[in-house]
Amino acid sequence: MHENREISSTPSSTGEGRSAKAVNRNADMHVLEKSDCVVLPVNQPNKGANALAEGGEGRTQMKENTIQPRMLPTQSGVGMSQGLHGVRKAAKDRKQERFTSLLHNLDVGLLRDSFYALKRRAAPGVDGVRWEEYETGLEDQLIDLHGRVHRGAYRAQPSRRVYIPKANGRQRPLGIAALEDKIVQQAVVSILNQIYEVGFKGFSYGFRPGRSPHQALDALTVGIQRKKVNWILDADVLGFFDNVGHEWALKFIEHRVADHRMLRLIQKWLKAGVSEDGQWSETNKGTPQGAVASPLIANVYLHYTFDLWADACAEKWRRAMSSSSDTPMTL
């Protein structure tokens, strides 16, 4: 996992097969590097589809799809509003529900929390505005931003393109968003996380609130040492963030989100383009690496294109192993 350089520095602690709904946008409309040592499991594995990946992790086990009785933290670590709590509860109780009204949860308070969740020393975008500068007169600026978002006057600015070197000698392109774009993206991600976090698979660790690469390595250690694992698949999607299809990304998001104003915000970020050396260029595919919203968009995309398939394969493997060791199995 590579560091997302613009996402909040303090993430929160806070399905079902490849769906045919992806071909129909209007379907079902209702309303760090290594573990330092071997980690021995100290807890009991979950039962069900995610047991292999999650079972008996040495670190504190992630309790998937749980709702705490009090206000949950947002990505900034601030107490989550009762409105967001209601979104999360509805998403958990009604797994197929599409949310038609979400943007009202994006209020000035959430924008404020989102602003303070951003990195103070992050490089500025094309607007040239730094965190410290925006904090001056913050309340008036957030009220103005809130008004523009809700009346449709908010306009996403292009990402400023920069490059960082990779270990193989190549360069990784990053997109640095304007400060107000970061604030609104952080707020939208805080809302959408309440929906998607209760549906993502337990073996998914990348760019998830309260999860880390170390926990993924712990789960892998348990799988190798304690489970009947005979092979490991190590795969990488070449240039994933640069080549995400916009149309399919939106189709997958629409499985749960039917609020057209929220979808329009995501479209604005995908289509804002990039600015490199003062020259603007259109973006017909991809989502900027480094943008606050990109990890969630990527996770939703991979949930439907990979995680559900992997979960189905693992379930088939478990059934075959439990029935008979002599029965041939094809995944």
C-alpha atoms as a PDB file:
ATOM      1  CA  MET A   1       0.000   0.000   0.000  1.00  0.00           C
ATOM      2  CA  HIS A   2       1.322   3.418  -0.923  1.00  0.00           C
ATOM      3  CA  GLU A   3       0.761   6.427   1.280  1.00  0.00           C
ATOM      4  CA  ASN A   4      -2.086   8.683   0.296  1.00  0.00           C
ATOM      5  CA  ARG A   5      -0.495  12.069   0.763  1.00  0.00           C
ATOM      6  CA  GLU A   6      -3.590  14.204   1.032  1.00  0.00           C
ATOM      7  CA  ILE A   7      -5.941  12.034   3.070  1.00  0.00           C
ATOM      8  CA  SER A   8      -6.710  12.840   6.678  1.00  0.00           C
ATOM      9  CA  SER A   9      -3.817  12.014   8.961  1.00  0.00           C
ATOM     10  CA  THR A  10      -6.176  10.763  11.665  1.00  0.00           C
ATOM     11  CA  PRO A  11      -8.547   8.173  10.160  1.00  0.00           C
ATOM     12  CA  SER A  12     -11.477   7.115  12.214  1.00  0.00           C
ATOM     13  CA  SER A  13     -11.658   4.139  14.447  1.00  0.00           C
ATOM     14  CA  THR A  14     -14.855   3.956  13.644  1.00  0.00           C
ATOM     15  CA  GLY A  15     -22.522  -7.319  -1.744  1.00  0.00           C
ATOM     16  CA  GLU A  16     -23.412 -10.249  -2.660  1.00  0.00           C
ATOM     17  CA  GLY A  17     -21.632 -11.579  -5.773  1.00  0.00           C
ATOM     18  CA  ARG A  18     -20.900  -9.459  -8.815  1.00  0.00           C
ATOM     19  CA  SER A  19     -24.210  -7.693  -9.043  1.00  0.00           C
ATOM     20  CA  ALA A  20     -26.187  -7.557 -12.252  1.00  0.00           C
ATOM     21  CA  LYS A  21     -27.287  -4.099 -11.154  1.00  0.00           C
ATOM     22  CA  ALA A  22     -24.096  -2.694 -12.647  1.00  0.00           C
ATOM     23  CA  VAL A  23     -25.661  -2.723 -16.097  1.00  0.00           C
ATOM     24  CA  ASN A  24     -28.677  -0.717 -14.978  1.00  0.00           C
ATOM     25  CA  ARG A  25     -28.264   2.678 -13.334  1.00  0.00           C
ATOM     26  CA  ASN A  26     -31.851   2.737 -12.128  1.00  0.00           C
ATOM     27  CA  ALA A  27     -32.053  -0.680 -10.559  1.00  0.00           C
ATOM     28  CA  ASP A  28     -33.690  -1.138  -7.175  1.00  0.00           C
ATOM     29  CA  MET A  29     -34.598   2.505  -6.600  1.00  0.00           C
ATOM     30  CA  HIS A  30     -36.004   2.808  -3.097  1.00  0.00           C
ATOM     31  CA  VAL A  31     -37.265   6.339  -2.483  1.00  0.00           C
ATOM     32  CA  LEU A  32       3.897   0.164   6.761  1.00  0.00           C
ATOM     33  CA  GLU A  33       5.782  -2.130   5.458  1.00  0.00           C
ATOM     34  CA  LYS A  34       6.569  -5.317   7.562  1.00  0.00           C
ATOM     35  CA  SER A  35       5.496  -6.876  10.785  1.00  0.00           C
ATOM     36  CA  ASP A  36       8.407  -6.900  13.158  1.00  0.00           C
ATOM     37  CA  CYS A  37       7.769 -10.418  14.346  1.00  0.00           C
ATOM     38  CA  VAL A  38       5.436 -13.355  14.036  1.00  0.00           C
ATOM     39  CA  VAL A  39       2.078 -12.483  15.590  1.00  0.00           C
ATOM     40  CA  LEU A  40       0.218 -15.266  17.312  1.00  0.00           C
ATOM     41  CA  PRO A  41      -3.572 -15.084  17.350  1.00  0.00           C
ATOM     42  CA  VAL A  42      -5.061 -14.003  20.640  1.00  0.00           C
ATOM     43  CA  ASN A  43      -8.714 -13.862  19.622  1.00  0.00           C
ATOM     44  CA  GLN A  44     -11.299 -16.123  18.093  1.00  0.00           C
ATOM     45  CA  PRO A  45     -11.898 -15.939  14.351  1.00  0.00           C
ATOM     46  CA  ASN A  46     -15.171 -14.727  12.931  1.00  0.00           C
ATOM     47  CA  LYS A  47     -17.372 -17.361  11.414  1.00  0.00           C
ATOM     48  CA  GLY A  48     -18.473 -17.140   7.830  1.00  0.00           C
ATOM     49  CA  ALA A  49     -17.047 -15.858   4.609  1.00  0.00           C
ATOM     50  CA  ASN A  50     -14.257 -13.751   6.083  1.00  0.00           C
ATOM     51  CA  ALA A  51     -12.930 -16.272   8.582  1.00  0.00           C
ATOM     52  CA  LEU A  52      -9.859 -17.201   6.552  1.00  0.00           C
ATOM     53  CA  ALA A  53      -8.699 -13.647   6.105  1.00  0.00           C
ATOM     54  CA  GLU A  54      -9.609 -12.311   9.523  1.00  0.00           C
ATOM     55  CA  GLY A  55      -9.502 -15.324  11.771  1.00  0.00           C
ATOM     56  CA  GLY A  56      -7.469 -14.943  14.912  1.00  0.00           C
ATOM     57  CA  GLU A  57      -5.513 -11.847  14.040  1.00  0.00           C
ATOM     58  CA  GLY A  58      -2.871 -11.051  16.598  1.00  0.00           C
ATOM     59  CA  ARG A  59      -3.853  -7.403  16.775  1.00  0.00           C
ATOM     60  CA  THR A  60      -7.233  -6.219  17.917  1.00  0.00           C
ATOM     61  CA  GLN A  61      -9.773  -7.855  15.654  1.00  0.00           C
ATOM     62  CA  MET A  62     -11.817  -5.578  13.423  1.00  0.00           C
ATOM     63  CA  LYS A  63     -15.458  -6.016  14.329  1.00  0.00           C
ATOM     64  CA  GLU A  64     -17.081  -5.669  10.967  1.00  0.00           C
ATOM     65  CA  ASN A  65     -20.438  -3.966  10.500  1.00  0.00           C
ATOM     66  CA  THR A  66     -20.955  -2.995  14.120  1.00  0.00           C
ATOM     67  CA  ILE A  67     -22.769   0.081  15.401  1.00  0.00           C
ATOM     68  CA  GLN A  68     -21.685   1.544  18.691  1.00  0.00           C
ATOM     69  CA  PRO A  69     -24.358   2.888  21.005  1.00  0.00           C
ATOM     70  CA  ARG A  70     -22.955   6.410  21.157  1.00  0.00           C
ATOM     71  CA  MET A  71     -21.838   8.846  18.514  1.00  0.00           C
ATOM     72  CA  LEU A  72     -19.236   7.321  16.206  1.00  0.00           C
ATOM     73  CA  PRO A  73     -16.071   9.169  15.228  1.00  0.00           C
ATOM     74  CA  THR A  74     -15.651  10.566  11.752  1.00  0.00           C
ATOM     75  CA  GLN A  75     -12.394  10.314   9.831  1.00  0.00           C
ATOM     76  CA  SER A  76     -11.152  13.320  11.729  1.00  0.00           C
ATOM     77  CA  GLY A  77     -11.700  11.546  15.041  1.00  0.00           C
ATOM     78  CA  VAL A  78     -14.517  13.940  15.974  1.00  0.00           C
ATOM     79  CA  GLY A  79     -17.810  12.562  17.256  1.00  0.00           C
ATOM     80  CA  MET A  80     -20.097  11.619  14.405  1.00  0.00           C
ATOM     81  CA  SER A  81     -23.448  13.386  14.176  1.00  0.00           C
ATOM     82  CA  GLN A  82     -26.697  11.584  14.836  1.00  0.00           C
ATOM     83  CA  GLY A  83     -27.503  12.083  11.152  1.00  0.00           C
ATOM     84  CA  LEU A  84     -24.454  10.107  10.068  1.00  0.00           C
ATOM     85  CA  HIS A  85     -25.201   7.535  12.735  1.00  0.00           C
ATOM     86  CA  GLY A  86     -28.638   7.107  11.157  1.00  0.00           C
ATOM     87  CA  VAL A  87     -27.087   6.664   7.713  1.00  0.00           C
ATOM     88  CA  ARG A  88     -24.793   3.944   9.029  1.00  0.00           C
ATOM     89  CA  LYS A  89     -27.634   2.137  10.797  1.00  0.00           C
ATOM     90  CA  ALA A  90     -29.830   2.226   7.714  1.00  0.00           C
ATOM     91  CA  ALA A  91     -26.956   0.976   5.553  1.00  0.00           C
ATOM     92  CA  LYS A  92     -26.387  -1.943   7.906  1.00  0.00           C
ATOM     93  CA  ASP A  93     -30.056  -2.881   8.367  1.00  0.00           C
ATOM     94  CA  ARG A  94     -30.993  -2.591   4.685  1.00  0.00           C
ATOM     95  CA  LYS A  95     -28.051  -3.830   2.633  1.00  0.00           C
ATOM     96  CA  GLN A  96     -29.750  -3.239  -0.737  1.00  0.00           C
ATOM     97  CA  GLU A  97     -31.126   0.224   0.011  1.00  0.00           C
ATOM     98  CA  ARG A  98     -30.142   3.103  -2.238  1.00  0.00           C
ATOM     99  CA  PHE A  99     -29.861   6.422  -0.450  1.00  0.00           C
ATOM    100  CA  THR A 100     -31.743   9.169  -2.246  1.00  0.00           C
ATOM    101  CA  SER A 101     -31.049  11.983   0.240  1.00  0.00           C
ATOM    102  CA  LEU A 102     -27.537  12.352   1.621  1.00  0.00           C
ATOM    103  CA  LEU A 103     -26.278  15.845   0.881  1.00  0.00           C
ATOM    104  CA  HIS A 104     -28.225  17.408   3.765  1.00  0.00           C
ATOM    105  CA  ASN A 105     -25.719  15.663   6.071  1.00  0.00           C
ATOM    106  CA  LEU A 106     -23.022  17.911   4.616  1.00  0.00           C
ATOM    107  CA  ASP A 107     -23.464  20.850   6.980  1.00  0.00           C
ATOM    108  CA  VAL A 108     -21.114  23.567   8.204  1.00  0.00           C
ATOM    109  CA  GLY A 109     -20.124  21.465  11.222  1.00  0.00           C
ATOM    110  CA  LEU A 110     -19.014  18.571   9.037  1.00  0.00           C
ATOM    111  CA  LEU A 111     -17.125  20.957   6.766  1.00  0.00           C
ATOM    112  CA  ARG A 112     -15.360  22.343   9.835  1.00  0.00           C
ATOM    113  CA  ASP A 113     -14.417  18.854  11.036  1.00  0.00           C
ATOM    114  CA  SER A 114     -13.214  18.037   7.535  1.00  0.00           C
ATOM    115  CA  PHE A 115     -11.026  21.135   7.412  1.00  0.00           C
ATOM    116  CA  TYR A 116      -9.337  20.263  10.701  1.00  0.00           C
ATOM    117  CA  ALA A 117      -8.833  16.668   9.522  1.00  0.00           C
ATOM    118  CA  LEU A 118      -6.603  17.816   6.662  1.00  0.00           C
ATOM    119  CA  LYS A 119      -2.840  17.944   6.919  1.00  0.00           C
ATOM    120  CA  ARG A 120      -1.701  21.385   7.958  1.00  0.00           C
ATOM    121  CA  ARG A 121       1.526  21.354   5.963  1.00  0.00           C
ATOM    122  CA  ALA A 122       0.199  19.825   2.742  1.00  0.00           C
ATOM    123  CA  ALA A 123       1.279  21.455  -0.502  1.00  0.00           C
ATOM    124  CA  PRO A 124      -1.272  23.854  -2.029  1.00  0.00           C
ATOM    125  CA  GLY A 125      -3.252  23.099  -5.177  1.00  0.00           C
ATOM    126  CA  VAL A 126      -3.844  25.344  -8.168  1.00  0.00           C
ATOM    127  CA  ASP A 127      -5.550  27.878  -5.892  1.00  0.00           C
ATOM    128  CA  GLY A 128      -2.300  28.434  -3.996  1.00  0.00           C
ATOM    129  CA  VAL A 129      -4.227  28.525  -0.697  1.00  0.00           C
ATOM    130  CA  ARG A 130      -2.593  26.910   2.313  1.00  0.00           C
ATOM    131  CA  TRP A 131      -4.319  25.521   5.390  1.00  0.00           C
ATOM    132  CA  GLU A 132      -3.167  28.340   7.687  1.00  0.00           C
ATOM    133  CA  GLU A 133      -4.417  31.008   5.301  1.00  0.00           C
ATOM    134  CA  TYR A 134      -7.881  29.468   5.010  1.00  0.00           C
ATOM    135  CA  GLU A 135      -8.208  29.206   8.784  1.00  0.00           C
ATOM    136  CA  THR A 136      -8.276  33.011   8.929  1.00  0.00           C
ATOM    137  CA  GLY A 137     -11.964  33.868   8.737  1.00  0.00           C
ATOM    138  CA  LEU A 138     -12.773  30.163   8.663  1.00  0.00           C
ATOM    139  CA  GLU A 139     -16.421  30.316   9.737  1.00  0.00           C
ATOM    140  CA  ASP A 140     -17.447  32.836   7.088  1.00  0.00           C
ATOM    141  CA  GLN A 141     -15.609  30.887   4.409  1.00  0.00           C
ATOM    142  CA  LEU A 142     -17.215  27.592   5.443  1.00  0.00           C
ATOM    143  CA  ILE A 143     -20.688  29.160   5.440  1.00  0.00           C
ATOM    144  CA  ASP A 144     -20.042  30.453   1.932  1.00  0.00           C
ATOM    145  CA  LEU A 145     -18.688  27.067   0.795  1.00  0.00           C
ATOM    146  CA  HIS A 146     -21.700  25.285   2.302  1.00  0.00           C
ATOM    147  CA  GLY A 147     -24.050  27.578   0.415  1.00  0.00           C
ATOM    148  CA  ARG A 148     -22.276  27.039  -2.898  1.00  0.00           C
ATOM    149  CA  VAL A 149     -22.333  23.261  -2.495  1.00  0.00           C
ATOM    150  CA  HIS A 150     -26.046  23.121  -1.700  1.00  0.00           C
ATOM    151  CA  ARG A 151     -27.224  25.500  -4.405  1.00  0.00           C
ATOM    152  CA  GLY A 152     -25.040  23.853  -7.067  1.00  0.00           C
ATOM    153  CA  ALA A 153     -22.641  26.780  -7.487  1.00  0.00           C
ATOM    154  CA  TYR A 154     -19.585  24.898  -6.202  1.00  0.00           C
ATOM    155  CA  ARG A 155     -17.029  24.219  -8.950  1.00  0.00           C
ATOM    156  CA  ALA A 156     -14.206  21.701  -8.592  1.00  0.00           C
ATOM    157  CA  GLN A 157     -10.794  22.996  -9.624  1.00  0.00           C
ATOM    158  CA  PRO A 158      -8.252  20.904 -11.543  1.00  0.00           C
ATOM    159  CA  SER A 159      -5.634  18.990  -9.606  1.00  0.00           C
ATOM    160  CA  ARG A 160      -2.060  20.250  -9.680  1.00  0.00           C
ATOM    161  CA  ARG A 161       0.086  17.484 -11.152  1.00  0.00           C
ATOM    162  CA  VAL A 162       3.380  16.665  -9.425  1.00  0.00           C
ATOM    163  CA  TYR A 163       5.597  13.594  -9.571  1.00  0.00           C
ATOM    164  CA  ILE A 164       7.424  11.570  -6.942  1.00  0.00           C
ATOM    165  CA  PRO A 165      10.076   8.939  -7.692  1.00  0.00           C
ATOM    166  CA  LYS A 166       9.249   5.232  -7.379  1.00  0.00           C
ATOM    167  CA  ALA A 167      11.585   2.479  -6.248  1.00  0.00           C
ATOM    168  CA  ASN A 168      11.821   1.115  -9.810  1.00  0.00           C
ATOM    169  CA  GLY A 169      13.116   4.423 -11.132  1.00  0.00           C
ATOM    170  CA  ARG A 170       9.826   5.522 -12.642  1.00  0.00           C
ATOM    171  CA  GLN A 171       7.729   8.426 -11.404  1.00  0.00           C
ATOM    172  CA  ARG A 172       4.349   8.318  -9.693  1.00  0.00           C
ATOM    173  CA  PRO A 173       1.936  11.110 -10.662  1.00  0.00           C
ATOM    174  CA  LEU A 174       0.109  12.795  -7.800  1.00  0.00           C
ATOM    175  CA  GLY A 175      -2.813  15.183  -8.018  1.00  0.00           C
ATOM    176  CA  ILE A 176      -2.928  17.942  -5.408  1.00  0.00           C
ATOM    177  CA  ALA A 177      -6.438  19.323  -5.041  1.00  0.00           C
ATOM    178  CA  ALA A 178      -7.371  22.879  -4.157  1.00  0.00           C
ATOM    179  CA  LEU A 179      -8.041  23.368  -0.455  1.00  0.00           C
ATOM    180  CA  GLU A 180     -11.821  23.790  -0.735  1.00  0.00           C
ATOM    181  CA  ASP A 181     -11.982  20.663  -2.901  1.00  0.00           C
ATOM    182  CA  LYS A 182     -10.149  18.772  -0.161  1.00  0.00           C
ATOM    183  CA  ILE A 183     -12.620  20.020   2.454  1.00  0.00           C
ATOM    184  CA  VAL A 184     -15.704  19.007   0.465  1.00  0.00           C
ATOM    185  CA  GLN A 185     -14.169  15.663  -0.519  1.00  0.00           C
ATOM    186  CA  GLN A 186     -13.345  14.899   3.113  1.00  0.00           C
ATOM    187  CA  ALA A 187     -16.938  15.692   4.105  1.00  0.00           C
ATOM    188  CA  VAL A 188     -18.412  13.520   1.346  1.00  0.00           C
ATOM    189  CA  VAL A 189     -16.082  10.639   2.222  1.00  0.00           C
ATOM    190  CA  SER A 190     -17.154  10.897   5.875  1.00  0.00           C
ATOM    191  CA  ILE A 191     -20.784  10.494   4.755  1.00  0.00           C
ATOM    192  CA  LEU A 192     -20.230   7.711   2.232  1.00  0.00           C
ATOM    193  CA  ASN A 193     -18.018   5.748   4.626  1.00  0.00           C
ATOM    194  CA  GLN A 194     -21.083   5.213   6.814  1.00  0.00           C
ATOM    195  CA  ILE A 195     -22.666   3.345   3.902  1.00  0.00           C
ATOM    196  CA  TYR A 196     -19.757   1.422   2.462  1.00  0.00           C
ATOM    197  CA  GLU A 197     -17.885   0.460   5.619  1.00  0.00           C
ATOM    198  CA  VAL A 198     -20.754  -1.819   6.669  1.00  0.00           C
ATOM    199  CA  GLY A 199     -20.631  -3.604   3.307  1.00  0.00           C
ATOM    200  CA  PHE A 200     -16.931  -3.937   2.516  1.00  0.00           C
ATOM    201  CA  LYS A 201     -15.420  -7.362   3.081  1.00  0.00           C
ATOM    202  CA  GLY A 202     -13.478  -8.120   6.239  1.00  0.00           C
ATOM    203  CA  PHE A 203     -10.379  -9.111   4.300  1.00  0.00           C
ATOM    204  CA  SER A 204     -10.157  -5.653   2.713  1.00  0.00           C
ATOM    205  CA  TYR A 205      -7.614  -3.434   4.496  1.00  0.00           C
ATOM    206  CA  GLY A 206      -6.383  -0.783   2.063  1.00  0.00           C
ATOM    207  CA  PHE A 207      -7.426   2.834   2.685  1.00  0.00           C
ATOM    208  CA  ARG A 208     -10.024   1.807   5.272  1.00  0.00           C
ATOM    209  CA  PRO A 209     -10.726   3.809   8.468  1.00  0.00           C
ATOM    210  CA  GLY A 210      -9.168   2.094  11.461  1.00  0.00           C
ATOM    211  CA  ARG A 211      -7.297  -0.440   9.321  1.00  0.00           C
ATOM    212  CA  SER A 212      -3.685  -0.641   8.284  1.00  0.00           C
ATOM    213  CA  PRO A 213      -1.192  -2.680   6.241  1.00  0.00           C
ATOM    214  CA  HIS A 214       0.109  -4.137   9.520  1.00  0.00           C
ATOM    215  CA  GLN A 215      -3.289  -5.670  10.229  1.00  0.00           C
ATOM    216  CA  ALA A 216      -3.342  -7.140   6.725  1.00  0.00           C
ATOM    217  CA  LEU A 217       0.076  -8.702   7.371  1.00  0.00           C
ATOM    218  CA  ASP A 218      -1.183 -10.109  10.672  1.00  0.00           C
ATOM    219  CA  ALA A 219      -4.120 -11.747   8.894  1.00  0.00           C
ATOM    220  CA  LEU A 220      -1.771 -13.132   6.252  1.00  0.00           C
ATOM    221  CA  THR A 221       0.487 -14.566   8.965  1.00  0.00           C
ATOM    222  CA  VAL A 222      -2.458 -16.339  10.550  1.00  0.00           C
ATOM    223  CA  GLY A 223      -3.608 -17.646   7.186  1.00  0.00           C
ATOM    224  CA  ILE A 224      -0.186 -19.120   6.443  1.00  0.00           C
ATOM    225  CA  GLN A 225       0.514 -20.589   9.880  1.00  0.00           C
ATOM    226  CA  ARG A 226      -2.900 -21.685  11.065  1.00  0.00           C
ATOM    227  CA  LYS A 227      -5.007 -22.343   7.972  1.00  0.00           C
ATOM    228  CA  LYS A 228      -4.814 -24.853   5.137  1.00  0.00           C
ATOM    229  CA  VAL A 229      -3.164 -22.476   2.704  1.00  0.00           C
ATOM    230  CA  ASN A 230      -1.330 -24.071  -0.224  1.00  0.00           C
ATOM    231  CA  TRP A 231      -0.766 -21.053  -2.452  1.00  0.00           C
ATOM    232  CA  ILE A 232      -0.695 -17.260  -2.326  1.00  0.00           C
ATOM    233  CA  LEU A 233      -1.664 -14.932  -5.148  1.00  0.00           C
ATOM    234  CA  ASP A 234       0.344 -11.706  -5.314  1.00  0.00           C
ATOM    235  CA  ALA A 235      -1.134  -9.373  -7.910  1.00  0.00           C
ATOM    236  CA  ASP A 236      -0.973  -5.693  -8.764  1.00  0.00           C
ATOM    237  CA  VAL A 237      -3.299  -3.646 -10.949  1.00  0.00           C
ATOM    238  CA  LEU A 238      -1.060  -1.738 -13.317  1.00  0.00           C
ATOM    239  CA  GLY A 239      -1.651   2.005 -13.075  1.00  0.00           C
ATOM    240  CA  PHE A 240      -4.959   1.494 -11.279  1.00  0.00           C
ATOM    241  CA  PHE A 241      -5.621   5.062 -10.129  1.00  0.00           C
ATOM    242  CA  ASP A 242      -4.644   6.434 -13.543  1.00  0.00           C
ATOM    243  CA  ASN A 243      -6.989   4.132 -15.449  1.00  0.00           C
ATOM    244  CA  VAL A 244     -10.161   3.785 -13.369  1.00  0.00           C
ATOM    245  CA  GLY A 245     -13.124   4.006 -15.725  1.00  0.00           C
ATOM    246  CA  HIS A 246     -15.374   6.918 -14.743  1.00  0.00           C
ATOM    247  CA  GLU A 247     -18.553   5.333 -16.065  1.00  0.00           C
ATOM    248  CA  TRP A 248     -18.093   2.079 -14.171  1.00  0.00           C
ATOM    249  CA  ALA A 249     -16.947   3.844 -11.020  1.00  0.00           C
ATOM    250  CA  LEU A 250     -20.190   5.825 -10.964  1.00  0.00           C
ATOM    251  CA  LYS A 251     -22.273   2.719 -11.748  1.00  0.00           C
ATOM    252  CA  PHE A 252     -20.760   0.911  -8.786  1.00  0.00           C
ATOM    253  CA  ILE A 253     -21.308   3.889  -6.485  1.00  0.00           C
ATOM    254  CA  GLU A 254     -24.921   4.053  -7.651  1.00  0.00           C
ATOM    255  CA  HIS A 255     -25.554   0.596  -6.189  1.00  0.00           C
ATOM    256  CA  ARG A 256     -25.994   2.377  -2.861  1.00  0.00           C
ATOM    257  CA  VAL A 257     -26.127   6.097  -3.671  1.00  0.00           C
ATOM    258  CA  ALA A 258     -29.065   7.586  -5.571  1.00  0.00           C
ATOM    259  CA  ASP A 259     -28.670  11.193  -4.403  1.00  0.00           C
ATOM    260  CA  HIS A 260     -27.994  12.950  -7.706  1.00  0.00           C
ATOM    261  CA  ARG A 261     -26.412  15.957  -5.996  1.00  0.00           C
ATOM    262  CA  MET A 262     -23.877  13.685  -4.289  1.00  0.00           C
ATOM    263  CA  LEU A 263     -23.176  11.837  -7.534  1.00  0.00           C
ATOM    264  CA  ARG A 264     -22.730  15.162  -9.290  1.00  0.00           C
ATOM    265  CA  LEU A 265     -20.039  16.185  -6.808  1.00  0.00           C
ATOM    266  CA  ILE A 266     -18.118  12.975  -7.519  1.00  0.00           C
ATOM    267  CA  GLN A 267     -18.465  13.584 -11.269  1.00  0.00           C
ATOM    268  CA  LYS A 268     -17.076  17.094 -10.842  1.00  0.00           C
ATOM    269  CA  TRP A 269     -13.944  15.747  -9.145  1.00  0.00           C
ATOM    270  CA  LEU A 270     -13.430  13.039 -11.752  1.00  0.00           C
ATOM    271  CA  LYS A 271     -13.847  15.474 -14.640  1.00  0.00           C
ATOM    272  CA  ALA A 272     -12.016  18.484 -13.182  1.00  0.00           C
ATOM    273  CA  GLY A 273      -8.867  17.732 -15.152  1.00  0.00           C
ATOM    274  CA  VAL A 274      -5.248  18.317 -14.201  1.00  0.00           C
ATOM    275  CA  SER A 275      -2.947  21.310 -14.395  1.00  0.00           C
ATOM    276  CA  GLU A 276       0.709  20.655 -15.170  1.00  0.00           C
ATOM    277  CA  ASP A 277       3.145  23.526 -15.666  1.00  0.00           C
ATOM    278  CA  GLY A 278       0.166  25.843 -16.045  1.00  0.00           C
ATOM    279  CA  GLN A 279      -1.417  23.781 -18.818  1.00  0.00           C
ATOM    280  CA  TRP A 280      -4.868  22.242 -18.241  1.00  0.00           C
ATOM    281  CA  SER A 281      -5.688  18.830 -19.656  1.00  0.00           C
ATOM    282  CA  GLU A 282      -8.926  16.875 -19.636  1.00  0.00           C
ATOM    283  CA  THR A 283      -9.323  13.670 -17.641  1.00  0.00           C
ATOM    284  CA  ASN A 284     -11.455  11.006 -19.336  1.00  0.00           C
ATOM    285  CA  LYS A 285     -10.345   8.257 -16.973  1.00  0.00           C
ATOM    286  CA  GLY A 286      -8.603   7.808 -13.653  1.00  0.00           C
ATOM    287  CA  THR A 287      -8.905   9.484 -10.286  1.00  0.00           C
ATOM    288  CA  PRO A 288      -5.994  11.549  -8.917  1.00  0.00           C
ATOM    289  CA  GLN A 289      -3.603   9.804  -6.572  1.00  0.00           C
ATOM    290  CA  GLY A 290      -3.425  11.962  -3.493  1.00  0.00           C
ATOM    291  CA  ALA A 291      -7.013  13.240  -3.694  1.00  0.00           C
ATOM    292  CA  VAL A 292      -9.053  12.694  -0.530  1.00  0.00           C
ATOM    293  CA  ALA A 293     -11.928  11.011  -2.387  1.00  0.00           C
ATOM    294  CA  SER A 294      -9.796   8.718  -4.569  1.00  0.00           C
ATOM    295  CA  PRO A 295      -9.202   5.911  -2.021  1.00  0.00           C
ATOM    296  CA  LEU A 296     -12.930   5.481  -1.378  1.00  0.00           C
ATOM    297  CA  ILE A 297     -13.726   5.538  -5.100  1.00  0.00           C
ATOM    298  CA  ALA A 298     -11.015   2.912  -5.608  1.00  0.00           C
ATOM    299  CA  ASN A 299     -12.325   0.724  -2.782  1.00  0.00           C
ATOM    300  CA  VAL A 300     -15.885   0.811  -4.119  1.00  0.00           C
ATOM    301  CA  TYR A 301     -14.601  -0.082  -7.591  1.00  0.00           C
ATOM    302  CA  LEU A 302     -12.469  -2.967  -6.347  1.00  0.00           C
ATOM    303  CA  HIS A 303     -15.244  -4.198  -4.049  1.00  0.00           C
ATOM    304  CA  TYR A 304     -17.427  -4.986  -7.034  1.00  0.00           C
ATOM    305  CA  THR A 305     -14.724  -6.052  -9.485  1.00  0.00           C
ATOM    306  CA  PHE A 306     -12.468  -8.104  -7.202  1.00  0.00           C
ATOM    307  CA  ASP A 307     -13.499  -8.537  -3.545  1.00  0.00           C
ATOM    308  CA  LEU A 308     -16.893 -10.129  -4.211  1.00  0.00           C
ATOM    309  CA  TRP A 309     -15.309 -12.519  -6.706  1.00  0.00           C
ATOM    310  CA  ALA A 310     -12.512 -13.426  -4.279  1.00  0.00           C
ATOM    311  CA  ASP A 311     -15.045 -13.980  -1.494  1.00  0.00           C
ATOM    312  CA  ALA A 312     -17.105 -16.302  -3.717  1.00  0.00           C
ATOM    313  CA  CYS A 313     -13.996 -18.298  -4.622  1.00  0.00           C
ATOM    314  CA  ALA A 314     -12.990 -18.597  -0.960  1.00  0.00           C
ATOM    315  CA  GLU A 315     -16.468 -19.775   0.000  1.00  0.00           C
ATOM    316  CA  LYS A 316     -16.404 -22.418  -2.734  1.00  0.00           C
ATOM    317  CA  TRP A 317     -12.992 -23.555  -1.498  1.00  0.00           C
ATOM    318  CA  ARG A 318     -14.276 -23.846   2.079  1.00  0.00           C
ATOM    319  CA  ARG A 319     -17.299 -25.883   1.015  1.00  0.00           C
ATOM    320  CA  ALA A 320     -15.122 -28.247  -0.987  1.00  0.00           C
ATOM    321  CA  MET A 321     -12.660 -28.674   1.870  1.00  0.00           C
ATOM    322  CA  SER A 322     -15.436 -29.403   4.378  1.00  0.00           C
ATOM    323  CA  SER A 323     -17.255 -31.909   2.154  1.00  0.00           C
ATOM    324  CA  SER A 324     -14.516 -34.240   1.002  1.00  0.00           C
ATOM    325  CA  SER A 325     -10.790 -34.079   0.478  1.00  0.00           C
ATOM    326  CA  ASP A 326     -11.167 -36.455  -2.492  1.00  0.00           C
ATOM    327  CA  THR A 327     -13.595 -34.205  -4.348  1.00  0.00           C
ATOM    328  CA  PRO A 328     -11.884 -32.324  -7.186  1.00  0.00           C
ATOM    329  CA  MET A 329     -12.407 -28.578  -7.016  1.00  0.00           C
ATOM    330  CA  THR A 330     -12.274 -25.914  -9.693  1.00  0.00           C
ATOM    331  CA  LEU A 331     -12.324 -22.220  -8.831  1.00  0.00           C
END
